[in-house]
Amino acid sequence: MQAPRHDASDGDGKELFGRRAERAGAVPLWTFFKEWFPGEPRSEAVGHLWRYDQLRPLLLEAADVISADAAERRVLALENPGLPGRRTVTEALYAGLQLIVPGEIAPSHRHTAAALRFIIEGRGAYTAVSGERAYMEPGDFIVTPSWTWHEHGHEGDGPTVWLDVLDVPLVRFLGTGFSEHHPQKRYPESRPPGDSRRRYGSNMAPAGYRRDPHAASPVFSYGYAAARETLVGLAANGPLDPCDGIKLEYIDPTSGGPAIPTISTFLQWLPAGFATKPYATTAGTVCVAVEGHGRVTIGTGDRARSFDFGPRDIWAVPSWQPVQLVAQTDAVVFSASDEAAQRKLGLWRERRDS
Amino acid sequence: MQAPRHDASDGDGKELFGRRAERAGAVPLWTFFKEWFPGEPRSEAVGHLWRYDQLRPLLLEAADVISADAAERRVLALENPGLPGRRTVTEALYAGLQLIVPGEIAPSHRHTAAALRFIIEGRGAYTAVSGERAYMEPGDFIVTPSWTWHEHGHEGDGPTVWLDVLDVPLVRFLGTGFSEHHPQKRYPESRPPGDSRRRYGSNMAPAGYRRDPHAASPVFSYGYAAARETLVGLAANGPLDPCDGIKLEYIDPTSGGPAIPTISTFLQWLPAGFATKPYATTAGTVCVAVEGHGRVTIGTGDRARSFDFGPRDIWAVPSWQPVQLVAQTDAVVFSASDEAAQRKLGLWRERRDS
Amino acid sequence: MQAPRHDASDGDGKELFGRRAERAGAVPLWTFFKEWFPGEPRSEAVGHLWRYDQLRPLLLEAADVISADAAERRVLALENPGLPGRRTVTEALYAGLQLIVPGEIAPSHRHTAAALRFIIEGRGAYTAVSGERAYMEPGDFIVTPSWTWHEHGHEGDGPTVWLDVLDVPLVRFLGTGFSEHHPQKRYPESRPPGDSRRRYGSNMAPAGYRRDPHAASPVFSYGYAAARETLVGLAANGPLDPCDGIKLEYIDPTSGGPAIPTISTFLQWLPAGFATKPYATTAGTVCVAVEGHGRVTIGTGDRARSFDFGPRDIWAVPSWQPVQLVAQTDAVVFSASDEAAQRKLGLWRERRDS
Amino acid sequence: MQAPRHDASDGDGKELFGRRAERAGAVPLWTFFKEWFPGEPRSEAVGHLWRYDQLRPLLLEAADVISADAAERRVLALENPGLPGRRTVTEALYAGLQLIVPGEIAPSHRHTAAALRFIIEGRGAYTAVSGERAYMEPGDFIVTPSWTWHEHGHEGDGPTVWLDVLDVPLVRFLGTGFSEHHPQKRYPESRPPGDSRRRYGSNMAPAGYRRDPHAASPVFSYGYAAARETLVGLAANGPLDPCDGIKLEYIDPTSGGPAIPTISTFLQWLPAGFATKPYATTAGTVCVAVEGHGRVTIGTGDRARSFDFGPRDIWAVPSWQPVQLVAQTDAVVFSASDEAAQRKLGLWRERRDS
């Protein structure tokens, strides 16, 4: 065989070739090579902020539109404006605000998608995981790991709202989604509240305990009061990271890994007046202001978008867009991203301009 | 607050509510809950087989349509008929047939997507990874790991064709795609051919070598002759697995993990007359017949599709669709799937009916 | 060559052969095969209990015999009566009672042997590890990891005594002992007390923290009050293990592994009246009663030894000797063993008669 | 309490105190602190070389002194002259020369100590591990992992001798020695020779294989011919390491770890005329010359000892003594050390003067 004689630079010829390829179930790579192999990631998602004050009335109204029982989960999913019709907050994560009202039960089910609940408002509701309840206070962080039975209930006397974040877009993309309803609305109570945290979350673990390396964290509830005190203490000890202030990751203390195998979760403290240096990561991230007021800038140049934020506001940061935070008051920010999944796959990258 | 008074079962009311939610950047979960949380995975991809005899003329013609240099890589991507416009062979994997002709160089570049090359026909071409060449024989399996410089060249005298499989759909989904051209067309030669296999692939490793747990396999070339001999030897030793016959996974001998961190790769031997029991996995899979003739059935019931296959034919198996193989002659099948990525994320499942 | 013609069953011939072998630097294996390959472990160490009331006066007197500065560490090492001259409490562990008096400094040094300090009495003393102080309360557990600078000081106003346990016999056996004096008596203060526990021991860790898999736990101080509360809470939740009661292991929360890479450490709760079933492990163990009274039986048959114990009494359990505890009052027992080292080497075994 | 008033520098007073402590089962640490915490390791073992020509006649004579059956294993253990009565070649390792003659069976047993066999001379003998035989050629390296049934037999027609190296001193030190005789002299044949190497040692592994992280390597036989060819090939590729020449470690290809969890094993190539730079490690090491002649120097200054070596000579290197090798001809050296155990315990150190 000889080297090719010439390039068929004739556009019509190439197009014709493309159509013949298509009929054979194939597509010339050169027609989309540049799109698929860019110099750096270009997510279609955009930086966006949802004001809690605007969503709250709609969410409360949802209680009249549908029951928790009929909805299975009464949630308003936050859809990234750059991903219309996708129903996701970033490429790989879903986020939504879930409402439960006193007396309701969101019935027991399980799914391979992992979920976290970050409590926005209300007291007296709970999530039960495999029959152990974690009661909710604002700022608490609760995990319902992959394929664990869980239900939500409410024994208090006002609406309770939390932010759900799930890896379900990733699970769906991979074709790995299973789910199941429990035959009973409530999974039988198995252990008293707080048992798992005591047993595994006190820098101790049961003698002889050996962890399945792929299992989820046996600690599934992380209280806000203790986490906040930790942040404040470390802020006093210093120093502050130029990009992060004081930023801690929730971990599984029986492995040191992330609290959720696929989702990294963080709590961050910024003292009043602190302005972070730009920080970019390939992980798509959803954030919620727990306390304080400030301003967040997402992206650079033409794509830069800035938003003022106050307590309970939620924002999304797409992959590889630099973020800067300015804290007008002391501020606490919770965030969740697919960093954990990306790290396991060897794909995570970060850039610090500090 | 009281429990909700009633369900707004009025469809119009719900639709109105949905539109108002949409304006606030939100979507009621209950409108897509069932779609997103099915009992088991329902991939849109379909079982499909591409006959090499049909693709080969088109591929050879491509050498006249575009040069390797202009195309960067002269590939016909196999598009799953169930995923039109997606250009992927399964949800998470891309596969294509790449042609290189004598004297050509497909220039040096690198990307975060990992790639494998399974040689279909031709001799005398090579892939160079970080400056070490692996020369190609039909049936050889070569890896170009994530973010390693690689180019292809051809010093023989006929067309060389291989099957490319990349995790680039997953990499794009996660927003983690980086790529870069090398300033030179060829990366400088660093080591003689075969050095890496000698150094790391002889059940030995350099004294003091300690592997980065996230790094790719230092062995990047797996010859067919040795692999085939291994399969035949084990088939003689027995027993055969009802679902698999004799099926081995290519591994990174410095970790025991998959040869590619995100892609599992297998070589399988079926003696003439052997019929496998149905086997399903959540991993989307692309297969190529290396030797032999037989019949593959993908899916069950209405979705079942059967194809006769011969040497060099390629087929795709979507997530969770059971597969059965019947070998009319002794047959060898190579396969690649996203099992490795799914396992790392704790999402992989299998079902054996044996 | 032919098969051997006969056995030289003549004892004299064998002895002569042995002497000739000896001159060649060799020893016939058959002369010690049975001793070296017993059916199960037969430690020369014995079960033994040291009464704190008997050791305390001697220890206080030591303050007049030698200064902390001259002694470097003012310790009475507990020597197992079955291992005379070995100065070890079990085969692989050293244990001793260390005294520090107000105003003293036991100067900064480091060594490859890892050490733990379990506080027996006194308040106001501290251990500083890499410049961070951990102040001592009875029942606290402090680690000075391998090759970390550490010193002890005392700012309170009574004697402080703790139990030291080190892996130094193992380190010496392997020929891996290094040590070094710091040029200054005190290592410079680096962080405020409690910083490490906050930073790594709150079920959170600094964002981006990635642990060296061979490093020691960054948490090096485990308070008694919290650990005791955890045990009491779990005892209320139940159930109790027949061999253990409630027994927790101190862990490194950044890995889930033992608090010390070579030494496993436990805190155990036995309610009044509880009698444990026999439990044997290959790990040599040293125990101290933190609270309560009871009786411990070590070994079975002829080797069985029983001891009454009260607060602060210390006992040693040799490898593979079954232990039974009877709690006359609610009792708390701290224990340390070489289980962690044995597990890493694949050598640890246990037997439960329950 | 006050600070101590004075040092009892009076030697008699200290000695009296020591005797009173002894009666209480305690020893003042300050009497042995310096011995136990030296600046660097000071093994009592010495560098020593055993000439095979001197041991061989004695070993052959042993065939007349005792049968393999009566001896269980007919071995002359090499005792380090610095460790008289210890019967060990280094502190933690045992080594011996084992002889088996045609027709003999060294009966099936198992023990927690791990063993390796490095074949010195003879053909036609085999070791069976869990019923799979590995036939022996000079230079082959065979593992009988911890707690696996194994026997030796001989179907050839001359004496076969190999070097045994076991971690039994470490196993005994830790009190973890179990052993058991198989009810039959021979364990039933389970798989054909070579099956394990095929199945796990071809840079492939059975599909679905997931390794127990504490298990031994499923590959237990490493042939000399292939290993030698690898070394020669890499020596040609270069470069040579100043301390090592070309030195490869035998690995478990299903984990990348050492072939034996507690014992590191190496094969090293030195071209004629090559002189290595001094290299010291904390691991006690036993070496055997497979091919070639040269000179080895162990230790420095007063402790330095030099030995000429030829094929089949064996030498011991104590912890932390620098070694230099000079190859008079092309030389191949096999070595085994407790580096693997020391690494797992975080205790291994090396020093390179290059």
PDB file of N, CA and C in Angstrom, chain A residues 192 195 198-199 201-208 210 222 227 229-230 233-234 237-238 244 247-256 266-267 339 343, chain C residues 192 195 198-199 201-208 210 222 227 229-230 233-234 237-238 244 247-256 266-267 339 343:
ATOM      1  N   PRO A 192     -30.754   3.371  68.686  1.00  0.00           N
ATOM      2  CA  PRO A 192     -31.159   4.705  69.138  1.00  0.00           C
ATOM      3  C   PRO A 192     -30.425   5.789  68.339  1.00  0.00           C
ATOM      4  N   ASP A 195     -26.299   6.495  67.833  1.00  0.00           N
ATOM      5  CA  ASP A 195     -25.485   5.297  68.075  1.00  0.00           C
ATOM      6  C   ASP A 195     -24.295   5.204  67.108  1.00  0.00           C
ATOM      7  N   ARG A 198     -21.539   7.719  67.914  1.00  0.00           N
ATOM      8  CA  ARG A 198     -20.800   7.251  69.094  1.00  0.00           C
ATOM      9  C   ARG A 198     -19.857   6.121  68.722  1.00  0.00           C
ATOM     10  N   ARG A 199     -20.394   5.165  67.990  1.00  0.00           N
ATOM     11  CA  ARG A 199     -19.670   3.922  67.772  1.00  0.00           C
ATOM     12  C   ARG A 199     -18.465   4.123  66.833  1.00  0.00           C
ATOM     13  N   GLY A 201     -17.657   7.534  65.370  1.00  0.00           N
ATOM     14  CA  GLY A 201     -17.296   8.927  65.127  1.00  0.00           C
ATOM     15  C   GLY A 201     -16.659   9.627  66.317  1.00  0.00           C
ATOM     16  N   SER A 202     -16.134   8.860  67.262  1.00  0.00           N
ATOM     17  CA  SER A 202     -15.507   9.440  68.456  1.00  0.00           C
ATOM     18  C   SER A 202     -14.006   9.202  68.454  1.00  0.00           C
ATOM     19  N   ASN A 203     -13.424   9.095  67.273  1.00  0.00           N
ATOM     20  CA  ASN A 203     -12.007   8.733  67.138  1.00  0.00           C
ATOM     21  C   ASN A 203     -11.730   7.353  67.728  1.00  0.00           C
ATOM     22  N   MET A 204     -12.751   6.549  67.760  1.00  0.00           N
ATOM     23  CA  MET A 204     -12.673   5.167  68.207  1.00  0.00           C
ATOM     24  C   MET A 204     -13.579   4.344  67.277  1.00  0.00           C
ATOM     25  N   ALA A 205     -13.397   3.047  67.317  1.00  0.00           N
ATOM     26  CA  ALA A 205     -14.249   2.156  66.534  1.00  0.00           C
ATOM     27  C   ALA A 205     -14.331   0.831  67.278  1.00  0.00           C
ATOM     28  N   PRO A 206     -15.399   0.084  67.048  1.00  0.00           N
ATOM     29  CA  PRO A 206     -15.538  -1.193  67.756  1.00  0.00           C
ATOM     30  C   PRO A 206     -14.311  -2.084  67.550  1.00  0.00           C
ATOM     31  N   ALA A 207     -13.848  -2.688  68.626  1.00  0.00           N
ATOM     32  CA  ALA A 207     -12.717  -3.607  68.531  1.00  0.00           C
ATOM     33  C   ALA A 207     -13.032  -4.664  67.476  1.00  0.00           C
ATOM     34  N   GLY A 208     -12.093  -4.905  66.591  1.00  0.00           N
ATOM     35  CA  GLY A 208     -12.280  -5.935  65.581  1.00  0.00           C
ATOM     36  C   GLY A 208     -12.974  -5.451  64.331  1.00  0.00           C
ATOM     37  N   ARG A 210     -13.511  -4.149  60.906  1.00  0.00           N
ATOM     38  CA  ARG A 210     -12.694  -4.000  59.699  1.00  0.00           C
ATOM     39  C   ARG A 210     -13.599  -3.564  58.575  1.00  0.00           C
ATOM     40  N   TYR A 222     -23.568  14.609  60.825  1.00  0.00           N
ATOM     41  CA  TYR A 222     -22.502  15.497  61.274  1.00  0.00           C
ATOM     42  C   TYR A 222     -23.175  16.781  61.748  1.00  0.00           C
ATOM     43  N   ALA A 227     -19.201  21.274  64.356  1.00  0.00           N
ATOM     44  CA  ALA A 227     -18.401  21.622  63.181  1.00  0.00           C
ATOM     45  C   ALA A 227     -18.059  23.110  63.188  1.00  0.00           C
ATOM     46  N   GLU A 229     -17.872  25.074  65.803  1.00  0.00           N
ATOM     47  CA  GLU A 229     -16.914  25.352  66.872  1.00  0.00           C
ATOM     48  C   GLU A 229     -15.498  24.989  66.415  1.00  0.00           C
ATOM     49  N   THR A 230     -15.408  23.904  65.678  1.00  0.00           N
ATOM     50  CA  THR A 230     -14.101  23.494  65.150  1.00  0.00           C
ATOM     51  C   THR A 230     -13.537  24.557  64.220  1.00  0.00           C
ATOM     52  N   GLY A 233     -12.466  27.659  66.133  1.00  0.00           N
ATOM     53  CA  GLY A 233     -11.217  27.396  66.864  1.00  0.00           C
ATOM     54  C   GLY A 233     -10.015  27.429  65.937  1.00  0.00           C
ATOM     55  N   LEU A 234     -10.153  26.828  64.782  1.00  0.00           N
ATOM     56  CA  LEU A 234      -9.021  26.796  63.844  1.00  0.00           C
ATOM     57  C   LEU A 234      -8.757  28.179  63.255  1.00  0.00           C
ATOM     58  N   ASN A 237      -6.608  29.787  65.634  1.00  0.00           N
ATOM     59  CA  ASN A 237      -5.242  29.241  65.599  1.00  0.00           C
ATOM     60  C   ASN A 237      -4.476  29.703  64.358  1.00  0.00           C
ATOM     61  N   GLY A 238      -5.197  29.848  63.258  1.00  0.00           N
ATOM     62  CA  GLY A 238      -4.592  30.292  62.013  1.00  0.00           C
ATOM     63  C   GLY A 238      -3.577  29.298  61.504  1.00  0.00           C
ATOM     64  N   ASP A 244      -8.983  29.512  50.625  1.00  0.00           N
ATOM     65  CA  ASP A 244     -10.005  28.752  51.345  1.00  0.00           C
ATOM     66  C   ASP A 244     -10.471  29.392  52.647  1.00  0.00           C
ATOM     67  N   LYS A 247     -11.142  25.786  55.711  1.00  0.00           N
ATOM     68  CA  LYS A 247     -12.059  24.903  54.982  1.00  0.00           C
ATOM     69  C   LYS A 247     -11.762  23.457  55.353  1.00  0.00           C
ATOM     70  N   LEU A 248     -12.760  22.803  55.902  1.00  0.00           N
ATOM     71  CA  LEU A 248     -12.612  21.407  56.308  1.00  0.00           C
ATOM     72  C   LEU A 248     -13.522  20.523  55.463  1.00  0.00           C
ATOM     73  N   GLU A 249     -13.054  19.320  55.263  1.00  0.00           N
ATOM     74  CA  GLU A 249     -13.866  18.343  54.536  1.00  0.00           C
ATOM     75  C   GLU A 249     -14.460  17.371  55.538  1.00  0.00           C
ATOM     76  N   TYR A 250     -15.729  17.057  55.367  1.00  0.00           N
ATOM     77  CA  TYR A 250     -16.339  15.996  56.181  1.00  0.00           C
ATOM     78  C   TYR A 250     -15.746  14.663  55.747  1.00  0.00           C
ATOM     79  N   ILE A 251     -15.289  13.879  56.713  1.00  0.00           N
ATOM     80  CA  ILE A 251     -14.679  12.604  56.348  1.00  0.00           C
ATOM     81  C   ILE A 251     -15.380  11.423  57.016  1.00  0.00           C
ATOM     82  N   ASP A 252     -15.124  10.282  56.464  1.00  0.00           N
ATOM     83  CA  ASP A 252     -15.486   9.012  57.069  1.00  0.00           C
ATOM     84  C   ASP A 252     -14.326   8.630  57.994  1.00  0.00           C
ATOM     85  N   PRO A 253     -14.519   8.719  59.312  1.00  0.00           N
ATOM     86  CA  PRO A 253     -13.379   8.499  60.210  1.00  0.00           C
ATOM     87  C   PRO A 253     -12.915   7.048  60.253  1.00  0.00           C
ATOM     88  N   THR A 254     -13.621   6.160  59.611  1.00  0.00           N
ATOM     89  CA  THR A 254     -13.137   4.778  59.567  1.00  0.00           C
ATOM     90  C   THR A 254     -12.290   4.520  58.319  1.00  0.00           C
ATOM     91  N   SER A 255     -12.096   5.546  57.492  1.00  0.00           N
ATOM     92  CA  SER A 255     -11.221   5.382  56.331  1.00  0.00           C
ATOM     93  C   SER A 255     -10.410   6.637  56.028  1.00  0.00           C
ATOM     94  N   GLY A 256     -10.823   7.755  56.547  1.00  0.00           N
ATOM     95  CA  GLY A 256     -10.191   9.011  56.184  1.00  0.00           C
ATOM     96  C   GLY A 256     -10.663   9.545  54.847  1.00  0.00           C
ATOM     97  N   PHE A 266     -17.810  20.002  52.212  1.00  0.00           N
ATOM     98  CA  PHE A 266     -16.921  20.909  52.929  1.00  0.00           C
ATOM     99  C   PHE A 266     -17.718  21.908  53.755  1.00  0.00           C
ATOM    100  N   LEU A 267     -17.096  22.372  54.820  1.00  0.00           N
ATOM    101  CA  LEU A 267     -17.622  23.517  55.554  1.00  0.00           C
ATOM    102  C   LEU A 267     -16.471  24.508  55.696  1.00  0.00           C
ATOM    103  N   GLU A 339     -15.878  16.116  43.410  1.00  0.00           N
ATOM    104  CA  GLU A 339     -14.425  15.922  43.557  1.00  0.00           C
ATOM    105  C   GLU A 339     -14.095  14.487  43.964  1.00  0.00           C
ATOM    106  N   ARG A 343     -11.585  12.276  41.877  1.00  0.00           N
ATOM    107  CA  ARG A 343     -10.317  11.807  42.448  1.00  0.00           C
ATOM    108  C   ARG A 343     -10.170  10.296  42.291  1.00  0.00           C
TER     109      ARG A 343
ATOM    110  N   PRO C 192      -1.287  25.832  69.117  1.00  0.00           N
ATOM    111  CA  PRO C 192      -1.918  25.804  70.441  1.00  0.00           C
ATOM    112  C   PRO C 192      -2.391  24.396  70.794  1.00  0.00           C
ATOM    113  N   ASP C 195      -5.056  21.812  68.795  1.00  0.00           N
ATOM    114  CA  ASP C 195      -5.174  22.138  67.372  1.00  0.00           C
ATOM    115  C   ASP C 195      -5.314  20.880  66.502  1.00  0.00           C
ATOM    116  N   ARG C 198      -8.722  19.203  66.820  1.00  0.00           N
ATOM    117  CA  ARG C 198      -9.709  19.994  66.076  1.00  0.00           C
ATOM    118  C   ARG C 198      -9.579  19.745  64.581  1.00  0.00           C
ATOM    119  N   ARG C 199      -8.364  19.810  64.102  1.00  0.00           N
ATOM    120  CA  ARG C 199      -8.120  19.830  62.663  1.00  0.00           C
ATOM    121  C   ARG C 199      -8.397  18.467  62.023  1.00  0.00           C
ATOM    122  N   GLY C 201      -9.567  15.518  64.150  1.00  0.00           N
ATOM    123  CA  GLY C 201     -10.296  14.571  65.006  1.00  0.00           C
ATOM    124  C   GLY C 201     -11.751  14.928  65.239  1.00  0.00           C
ATOM    125  N   SER C 202     -12.325  15.748  64.364  1.00  0.00           N
ATOM    126  CA  SER C 202     -13.727  16.159  64.520  1.00  0.00           C
ATOM    127  C   SER C 202     -14.576  15.572  63.407  1.00  0.00           C
ATOM    128  N   ASN C 203     -14.189  14.429  62.877  1.00  0.00           N
ATOM    129  CA  ASN C 203     -14.856  13.826  61.722  1.00  0.00           C
ATOM    130  C   ASN C 203     -14.778  14.741  60.497  1.00  0.00           C
ATOM    131  N   MET C 204     -13.756  15.557  60.508  1.00  0.00           N
ATOM    132  CA  MET C 204     -13.454  16.447  59.401  1.00  0.00           C
ATOM    133  C   MET C 204     -11.931  16.474  59.247  1.00  0.00           C
ATOM    134  N   ALA C 205     -11.484  16.959  58.128  1.00  0.00           N
ATOM    135  CA  ALA C 205     -10.043  17.106  57.908  1.00  0.00           C
ATOM    136  C   ALA C 205      -9.837  18.280  56.968  1.00  0.00           C
ATOM    137  N   PRO C 206      -8.666  18.906  57.007  1.00  0.00           N
ATOM    138  CA  PRO C 206      -8.436  20.062  56.129  1.00  0.00           C
ATOM    139  C   PRO C 206      -8.693  19.714  54.666  1.00  0.00           C
ATOM    140  N   ALA C 207      -9.374  20.604  53.970  1.00  0.00           N
ATOM    141  CA  ALA C 207      -9.625  20.388  52.540  1.00  0.00           C
ATOM    142  C   ALA C 207      -8.298  20.146  51.835  1.00  0.00           C
ATOM    143  N   GLY C 208      -8.252  19.142  51.020  1.00  0.00           N
ATOM    144  CA  GLY C 208      -7.042  18.865  50.254  1.00  0.00           C
ATOM    145  C   GLY C 208      -6.040  17.999  50.989  1.00  0.00           C
ATOM    146  N   ARG C 210      -4.153  15.003  52.143  1.00  0.00           N
ATOM    147  CA  ARG C 210      -4.013  13.622  51.672  1.00  0.00           C
ATOM    148  C   ARG C 210      -2.938  12.978  52.508  1.00  0.00           C
ATOM    149  N   TYR C 222      -6.199  11.665  73.050  1.00  0.00           N
ATOM    150  CA  TYR C 222      -7.572  11.173  73.127  1.00  0.00           C
ATOM    151  C   TYR C 222      -8.021  11.313  74.578  1.00  0.00           C
ATOM    152  N   ALA C 227     -14.209   9.671  75.830  1.00  0.00           N
ATOM    153  CA  ALA C 227     -14.163   8.236  75.548  1.00  0.00           C
ATOM    154  C   ALA C 227     -15.063   7.469  76.520  1.00  0.00           C
ATOM    155  N   GLU C 229     -17.694   8.626  78.086  1.00  0.00           N
ATOM    156  CA  GLU C 229     -19.095   8.916  77.772  1.00  0.00           C
ATOM    157  C   GLU C 229     -19.556   8.056  76.587  1.00  0.00           C
ATOM    158  N   THR C 230     -18.676   7.875  75.643  1.00  0.00           N
ATOM    159  CA  THR C 230     -19.000   7.038  74.482  1.00  0.00           C
ATOM    160  C   THR C 230     -19.272   5.602  74.918  1.00  0.00           C
ATOM    161  N   GLY C 233     -22.554   5.331  76.827  1.00  0.00           N
ATOM    162  CA  GLY C 233     -23.677   5.448  75.897  1.00  0.00           C
ATOM    163  C   GLY C 233     -23.900   4.158  75.124  1.00  0.00           C
ATOM    164  N   LEU C 234     -22.838   3.563  74.668  1.00  0.00           N
ATOM    165  CA  LEU C 234     -22.980   2.326  73.891  1.00  0.00           C
ATOM    166  C   LEU C 234     -23.421   1.172  74.779  1.00  0.00           C
ATOM    167  N   ASN C 237     -26.992   1.389  74.874  1.00  0.00           N
ATOM    168  CA  ASN C 237     -27.608   0.978  73.599  1.00  0.00           C
ATOM    169  C   ASN C 237     -27.557  -0.533  73.422  1.00  0.00           C
ATOM    170  N   GLY C 238     -26.484  -1.144  73.898  1.00  0.00           N
ATOM    171  CA  GLY C 238     -26.333  -2.574  73.777  1.00  0.00           C
ATOM    172  C   GLY C 238     -26.165  -3.021  72.354  1.00  0.00           C
ATOM    173  N   ASP C 244     -16.094  -9.205  75.207  1.00  0.00           N
ATOM    174  CA  ASP C 244     -15.537  -7.855  75.280  1.00  0.00           C
ATOM    175  C   ASP C 244     -16.320  -6.894  76.156  1.00  0.00           C
ATOM    176  N   LYS C 247     -16.140  -2.680  73.899  1.00  0.00           N
ATOM    177  CA  LYS C 247     -14.696  -2.462  73.731  1.00  0.00           C
ATOM    178  C   LYS C 247     -14.454  -1.706  72.438  1.00  0.00           C
ATOM    179  N   LEU C 248     -13.854  -0.542  72.565  1.00  0.00           N
ATOM    180  CA  LEU C 248     -13.567   0.288  71.404  1.00  0.00           C
ATOM    181  C   LEU C 248     -12.068   0.413  71.221  1.00  0.00           C
ATOM    182  N   GLU C 249     -11.676   0.540  69.969  1.00  0.00           N
ATOM    183  CA  GLU C 249     -10.267   0.755  69.653  1.00  0.00           C
ATOM    184  C   GLU C 249     -10.065   2.221  69.318  1.00  0.00           C
ATOM    185  N   TYR C 250      -9.006   2.797  69.839  1.00  0.00           N
ATOM    186  CA  TYR C 250      -8.630   4.157  69.427  1.00  0.00           C
ATOM    187  C   TYR C 250      -8.136   4.096  67.987  1.00  0.00           C
ATOM    188  N   ILE C 251      -8.676   4.966  67.153  1.00  0.00           N
ATOM    189  CA  ILE C 251      -8.264   4.940  65.754  1.00  0.00           C
ATOM    190  C   ILE C 251      -7.688   6.275  65.300  1.00  0.00           C
ATOM    191  N   ASP C 252      -6.976   6.195  64.213  1.00  0.00           N
ATOM    192  CA  ASP C 252      -6.533   7.366  63.475  1.00  0.00           C
ATOM    193  C   ASP C 252      -7.681   7.717  62.528  1.00  0.00           C
ATOM    194  N   PRO C 253      -8.402   8.811  62.785  1.00  0.00           N
ATOM    195  CA  PRO C 253      -9.596   9.091  61.960  1.00  0.00           C
ATOM    196  C   PRO C 253      -9.256   9.511  60.540  1.00  0.00           C
ATOM    197  N   THR C 254      -7.997   9.705  60.241  1.00  0.00           N
ATOM    198  CA  THR C 254      -7.658  10.031  58.850  1.00  0.00           C
ATOM    199  C   THR C 254      -7.323   8.782  58.039  1.00  0.00           C
ATOM    200  N   SER C 255      -7.401   7.613  58.687  1.00  0.00           N
ATOM    201  CA  SER C 255      -7.176   6.367  57.944  1.00  0.00           C
ATOM    202  C   SER C 255      -8.078   5.233  58.410  1.00  0.00           C
ATOM    203  N   GLY C 256      -8.639   5.365  59.587  1.00  0.00           N
ATOM    204  CA  GLY C 256      -9.404   4.260  60.153  1.00  0.00           C
ATOM    205  C   GLY C 256      -8.522   3.203  60.778  1.00  0.00           C
ATOM    206  N   PHE C 266      -7.066   0.042  73.237  1.00  0.00           N
ATOM    207  CA  PHE C 266      -8.487  -0.192  73.457  1.00  0.00           C
ATOM    208  C   PHE C 266      -8.942   0.405  74.781  1.00  0.00           C
ATOM    209  N   LEU C 267     -10.203   0.761  74.820  1.00  0.00           N
ATOM    210  CA  LEU C 267     -10.833   1.103  76.089  1.00  0.00           C
ATOM    211  C   LEU C 267     -12.112   0.274  76.177  1.00  0.00           C
ATOM    212  N   GLU C 339      -1.126  -6.162  68.461  1.00  0.00           N
ATOM    213  CA  GLU C 339      -2.052  -6.625  67.422  1.00  0.00           C
ATOM    214  C   GLU C 339      -1.865  -5.861  66.119  1.00  0.00           C
ATOM    215  N   ARG C 343      -1.191  -7.705  62.705  1.00  0.00           N
ATOM    216  CA  ARG C 343      -2.150  -7.633  61.587  1.00  0.00           C
ATOM    217  C   ARG C 343      -1.458  -7.206  60.304  1.00  0.00           C
TER     218      ARG C 343
END
